[in-house]
């Protein structure tokens, strides 16, 4: 492997996120006996988020993959989704070769590489089939990028995203989800309408449409990723010791 500068060494990986990221709650209205409960920890409406970082602290916009069929109306609505992320669909909200090729290589990665003249790049990935396939290697090579697979069973100690960033990212998502639930539970009714009971407000929150949930997930992902600083990213690389190995 060639020697690369800090800003040219990248790591990317995916993680699952949920609309219902917050822990279970027991909520009671002030002045009333008993409680309205959200039992256990509900985890529904899954999406996949791909994150990418460089050793100099650079963060690329996240890619959010939602459950839908390619070509349907969901993709048409992405134009109106929160700015600051890329969006894609897959029938199970998973990363597969089509999403990797069309949304990652020709989307996130192409956008970064084409934004200005880039030096040769290295991209560290795990051994997921889509990441290390010949099609992936050739596709990324077209953008001056060398794919560097990490040894099997080493991502927990070598991959910067896994070592230092996925946990705080997911914690921030949970905090945002909890804040959204509390805000919805305490929300005011429209002018002239009687205030709805706590149970009614919670049920309304649980009955949000798929479109509303997609937009909510997108917003939280962008906010959570935005809370990760360049310093956090650099520290994750140092903690993983991958940068030292890559530049030796």
Short mmCIF file of C-alpha atoms in Angstrom, two decimals:
data_model
loop_
_atom_site.label_atom_id
_atom_site.label_comp_id
_atom_site.label_asym_id
_atom_site.label_seq_id
_atom_site.Cartn_x
_atom_site.Cartn_y
_atom_site.Cartn_z
CA UNK A 1 0.00 0.00 0.00
CA UNK A 2 1.23 3.50 -0.85
CA UNK A 3 1.77 6.20 1.77
CA UNK A 4 -1.08 8.69 2.07
CA UNK A 5 -1.48 12.00 3.87
CA UNK A 6 -3.94 12.30 6.75
CA UNK A 7 -6.64 13.91 4.65
CA UNK A 8 -6.48 11.09 2.12
CA UNK A 9 -7.01 8.14 4.47
CA UNK A 10 -10.67 7.27 5.00
CA UNK A 11 -12.77 4.75 6.87
CA UNK A 12 -16.42 4.02 6.15
CA UNK A 13 -18.98 1.72 7.73
CA UNK A 14 -22.71 1.29 8.26
CA UNK A 15 -24.89 1.06 11.33
CA UNK A 16 -28.58 0.44 11.88
CA UNK A 17 -30.74 3.23 13.30
CA UNK A 18 -34.38 3.29 14.35
CA UNK A 19 -37.17 5.81 14.59
CA UNK A 20 -37.81 4.55 18.15
CA UNK A 21 -34.27 4.99 19.47
CA UNK A 22 -35.19 6.18 22.94
CA UNK A 23 -35.37 3.86 25.97
CA UNK A 24 -38.76 2.87 27.34
CA UNK A 25 -40.53 5.59 29.24
CA UNK A 26 -43.11 5.80 32.00
CA UNK A 27 -44.83 9.16 31.78
CA UNK A 28 -47.55 10.57 34.02
CA UNK A 29 -49.46 13.82 33.73
CA UNK A 30 -48.86 16.19 36.60
CA UNK A 31 -51.59 16.04 39.19
CA UNK A 32 -52.95 12.70 38.03
CA UNK A 33 -52.56 9.32 39.62
CA UNK A 34 -51.25 6.46 37.56
CA UNK A 35 -49.22 6.74 34.41
CA UNK A 36 -49.33 6.43 30.67
CA UNK A 37 -46.67 3.92 29.72
CA UNK A 38 -44.49 3.22 26.77
CA UNK A 39 -43.53 -0.31 27.70
CA UNK A 40 -40.05 -1.63 27.12
CA UNK A 41 -37.79 -0.31 24.38
CA UNK A 42 -39.57 -0.27 21.06
CA UNK A 43 -37.34 -0.41 18.01
CA UNK A 44 -39.23 -0.06 14.78
CA UNK A 45 -38.82 1.57 11.38
CA UNK A 46 -35.21 0.66 10.76
CA UNK A 47 -32.84 2.52 8.45
CA UNK A 48 -29.17 2.02 7.64
CA UNK A 49 -26.71 4.90 7.96
CA UNK A 50 -23.31 4.95 6.28
CA UNK A 51 -20.67 7.21 7.82
CA UNK A 52 -17.28 8.14 6.37
CA UNK A 53 -14.32 9.92 7.99
CA UNK A 54 -10.73 10.86 7.20
CA UNK A 55 -7.73 10.82 9.53
CA UNK A 56 -7.48 14.63 9.47
CA UNK A 57 -10.96 14.96 11.00
CA UNK A 58 -12.94 15.31 7.78
CA UNK A 59 -16.51 13.96 7.87
CA UNK A 60 -18.50 13.23 4.74
CA UNK A 61 -22.29 13.69 4.74
CA UNK A 62 -24.08 10.57 6.00
CA UNK A 63 -26.02 8.29 3.67
CA UNK A 64 -29.41 7.14 5.00
CA UNK A 65 -30.92 4.03 3.43
CA UNK A 66 -34.67 3.62 3.93
CA UNK A 67 -36.92 0.63 3.34
CA UNK A 68 -38.69 1.07 -0.01
CA UNK A 69 -38.59 -0.16 -3.58
CA UNK A 70 -36.33 1.64 -5.99
CA UNK A 71 -38.29 3.77 -8.42
CA UNK A 72 -41.32 4.40 -6.21
CA UNK A 73 -42.52 7.73 -4.84
CA UNK A 74 -40.24 7.62 -1.79
CA UNK A 75 -37.21 8.51 -3.90
CA UNK A 76 -39.11 11.40 -5.48
CA UNK A 77 -39.63 12.94 -2.04
CA UNK A 78 -35.91 12.99 -1.16
CA UNK A 79 -35.53 16.40 -2.81
CA UNK A 80 -37.57 17.83 0.05
CA UNK A 81 -35.73 16.00 2.84
CA UNK A 82 -33.33 17.80 5.21
CA UNK A 83 -30.16 18.97 3.51
CA UNK A 84 -26.85 17.63 4.76
CA UNK A 85 -27.26 13.95 3.92
CA UNK A 86 -27.61 11.58 0.98
CA UNK A 87 -30.62 9.26 0.73
CA UNK A 88 -31.29 5.90 -0.89
CA UNK A 89 -33.80 3.05 -0.73
CA UNK A 90 -33.50 -0.71 -0.52
CA UNK A 91 -36.29 -3.24 -0.03
CA UNK A 92 -35.05 -4.09 3.48
CA UNK A 93 -33.23 -0.83 4.27
CA UNK A 94 -29.93 -2.70 4.00
CA UNK A 95 -26.67 -1.97 2.26
CA UNK A 96 -26.29 -4.09 -0.86
CA UNK A 97 -24.19 -3.90 -4.02
CA UNK A 98 -26.67 -1.68 -5.84
CA UNK A 99 -26.82 0.85 -3.01
CA UNK A 100 -23.05 0.69 -2.51
CA UNK A 101 -22.41 1.32 -6.19
CA UNK A 102 -25.10 3.91 -6.92
CA UNK A 103 -25.45 5.80 -3.64
CA UNK A 104 -21.99 5.41 -2.09
CA UNK A 105 -19.48 5.26 -4.95
CA UNK A 106 -21.47 7.36 -7.45
CA UNK A 107 -23.09 9.47 -4.74
CA UNK A 108 -21.26 10.26 -1.51
CA UNK A 109 -17.79 9.40 -2.81
CA UNK A 110 -18.14 10.95 -6.26
CA UNK A 111 -19.49 14.16 -4.72
CA UNK A 112 -16.43 14.44 -2.48
CA UNK A 113 -13.89 13.51 -5.15
CA UNK A 114 -15.38 15.83 -7.77
CA UNK A 115 -15.65 18.84 -5.46
CA UNK A 116 -11.98 19.70 -6.12
CA UNK A 117 -8.80 18.09 -7.37
CA UNK A 118 -7.96 15.25 -5.00
CA UNK A 119 -4.77 13.38 -4.27
CA UNK A 120 -4.96 9.57 -4.39
CA UNK A 121 -7.17 8.25 -1.59
CA UNK A 122 -7.24 5.12 0.57
CA UNK A 123 -10.52 3.74 1.92
CA UNK A 124 -10.42 1.27 4.81
CA UNK A 125 -13.43 -1.04 4.90
CA UNK A 126 -14.48 -4.25 6.60
CA UNK A 127 -14.90 -7.47 4.61
CA UNK A 128 -18.58 -7.01 3.82
CA UNK A 129 -19.09 -8.38 0.30
CA UNK A 130 -20.30 -5.12 -1.23
CA UNK A 131 -17.26 -3.27 0.13
CA UNK A 132 -14.58 -5.58 -1.25
CA UNK A 133 -16.11 -6.92 -4.46
CA UNK A 134 -14.30 -6.48 -7.76
CA UNK A 135 -17.05 -4.10 -8.81
CA UNK A 136 -16.41 -1.98 -5.72
CA UNK A 137 -12.64 -1.99 -6.18
CA UNK A 138 -12.95 -0.99 -9.84
CA UNK A 139 -15.61 1.62 -9.16
CA UNK A 140 -13.58 3.33 -6.44
CA UNK A 141 -10.39 3.08 -8.49
CA UNK A 142 -12.10 5.28 -11.08
CA UNK A 143 -12.03 8.00 -8.42
CA UNK A 144 -8.38 7.45 -7.55
CA UNK A 145 -9.21 5.41 -4.48
CA UNK A 146 -7.50 2.28 -3.18
CA UNK A 147 -9.77 -0.08 -1.25
CA UNK A 148 -7.99 -1.47 1.82
CA UNK A 149 -9.90 -4.34 3.50
CA UNK A 150 -9.26 -4.72 7.21
CA UNK A 151 -8.28 -8.22 8.38
CA UNK A 152 -11.28 -10.35 9.42
CA UNK A 153 -12.43 -9.96 13.03
CA UNK A 154 -10.34 -6.83 13.63
CA UNK A 155 -12.85 -4.03 13.05
CA UNK A 156 -13.62 -3.72 16.77
CA UNK A 157 -10.03 -2.67 17.44
CA UNK A 158 -8.77 -1.27 14.13
CA UNK A 159 -11.71 0.57 12.60
CA UNK A 160 -11.85 4.21 13.78
CA UNK A 161 -15.62 4.47 13.37
CA UNK A 162 -16.14 1.38 15.48
CA UNK A 163 -13.51 2.25 18.07
CA UNK A 164 -14.43 5.83 18.79
CA UNK A 165 -17.46 7.22 16.96
CA UNK A 166 -20.36 4.80 16.53
CA UNK A 167 -21.18 4.75 20.25
CA UNK A 168 -21.32 8.55 20.74
CA UNK A 169 -23.23 8.88 17.47
CA UNK A 170 -25.84 6.36 18.63
CA UNK A 171 -25.99 7.95 22.09
CA UNK A 172 -26.72 11.31 20.50
CA UNK A 173 -29.46 9.71 18.38
CA UNK A 174 -31.07 8.29 21.52
CA UNK A 175 -30.91 11.69 23.22
CA UNK A 176 -32.55 13.37 20.24
CA UNK A 177 -35.24 10.67 20.07
CA UNK A 178 -36.01 11.06 23.77
CA UNK A 179 -36.20 14.84 23.43
CA UNK A 180 -38.61 14.47 20.51
CA UNK A 181 -40.84 12.12 22.52
CA UNK A 182 -40.90 14.46 25.51
CA UNK A 183 -41.68 17.43 23.26
CA UNK A 184 -44.49 15.53 21.54
CA UNK A 185 -45.90 14.35 24.86
CA UNK A 186 -46.04 17.89 26.22
CA UNK A 187 -47.16 19.54 22.97
CA UNK A 188 -49.94 22.10 22.92
CA UNK A 189 -53.16 21.64 20.95
CA UNK A 190 -54.11 23.93 18.09
CA UNK A 191 -55.80 27.19 19.08
CA UNK A 192 -59.45 26.68 19.90
CA UNK A 193 -59.11 22.92 20.33
CA UNK A 194 -59.32 21.18 23.70
CA UNK A 195 -56.00 19.94 25.02
CA UNK A 196 -55.59 16.27 24.18
CA UNK A 197 -54.85 13.76 26.90
CA UNK A 198 -51.33 12.45 27.34
CA UNK A 199 -52.40 9.08 26.00
CA UNK A 200 -53.82 10.68 22.86
CA UNK A 201 -50.63 12.66 22.30
CA UNK A 202 -48.47 9.56 22.72
CA UNK A 203 -50.69 7.55 20.40
CA UNK A 204 -50.44 10.28 17.77
CA UNK A 205 -46.67 10.11 18.04
CA UNK A 206 -46.76 6.33 17.58
CA UNK A 207 -49.06 6.60 14.57
CA UNK A 208 -46.85 8.90 12.53
CA UNK A 209 -46.84 8.07 8.84
CA UNK A 210 -43.85 6.39 7.21
CA UNK A 211 -43.05 9.66 5.45
CA UNK A 212 -43.04 11.55 8.75
CA UNK A 213 -40.80 8.91 10.31
CA UNK A 214 -38.34 9.02 7.41
CA UNK A 215 -38.02 12.78 7.71
CA UNK A 216 -37.64 12.55 11.49
CA UNK A 217 -34.90 9.92 11.18
CA UNK A 218 -33.10 12.00 8.54
CA UNK A 219 -33.18 15.09 10.75
CA UNK A 220 -31.87 13.21 13.80
CA UNK A 221 -29.08 11.53 11.82
CA UNK A 222 -27.88 14.89 10.49
CA UNK A 223 -28.01 16.45 13.96
CA UNK A 224 -26.27 13.52 15.63
CA UNK A 225 -23.51 13.40 13.01
CA UNK A 226 -23.12 17.17 13.27
CA UNK A 227 -22.44 16.82 16.99
CA UNK A 228 -19.31 14.76 16.25
CA UNK A 229 -16.39 17.20 16.04
CA UNK A 230 -13.26 17.01 13.91
CA UNK A 231 -11.35 16.54 17.15
CA UNK A 232 -13.53 13.52 17.99
CA UNK A 233 -12.74 12.05 14.57
CA UNK A 234 -8.99 12.55 14.92
CA UNK A 235 -9.01 11.00 18.39
CA UNK A 236 -10.86 7.95 17.04
CA UNK A 237 -8.12 7.42 14.45
CA UNK A 238 -5.42 7.74 17.08
CA UNK A 239 -7.24 5.35 19.39
CA UNK A 240 -7.53 2.76 16.63
CA UNK A 241 -3.81 3.05 15.76
CA UNK A 242 -4.83 2.53 12.15
CA UNK A 243 -3.36 5.82 10.95
CA UNK A 244 0.06 4.96 12.37
CA UNK A 245 -0.01 1.58 10.65
CA UNK A 246 -1.23 3.09 7.39
CA UNK A 247 1.59 5.63 7.19
CA UNK A 248 4.48 3.45 8.27
#
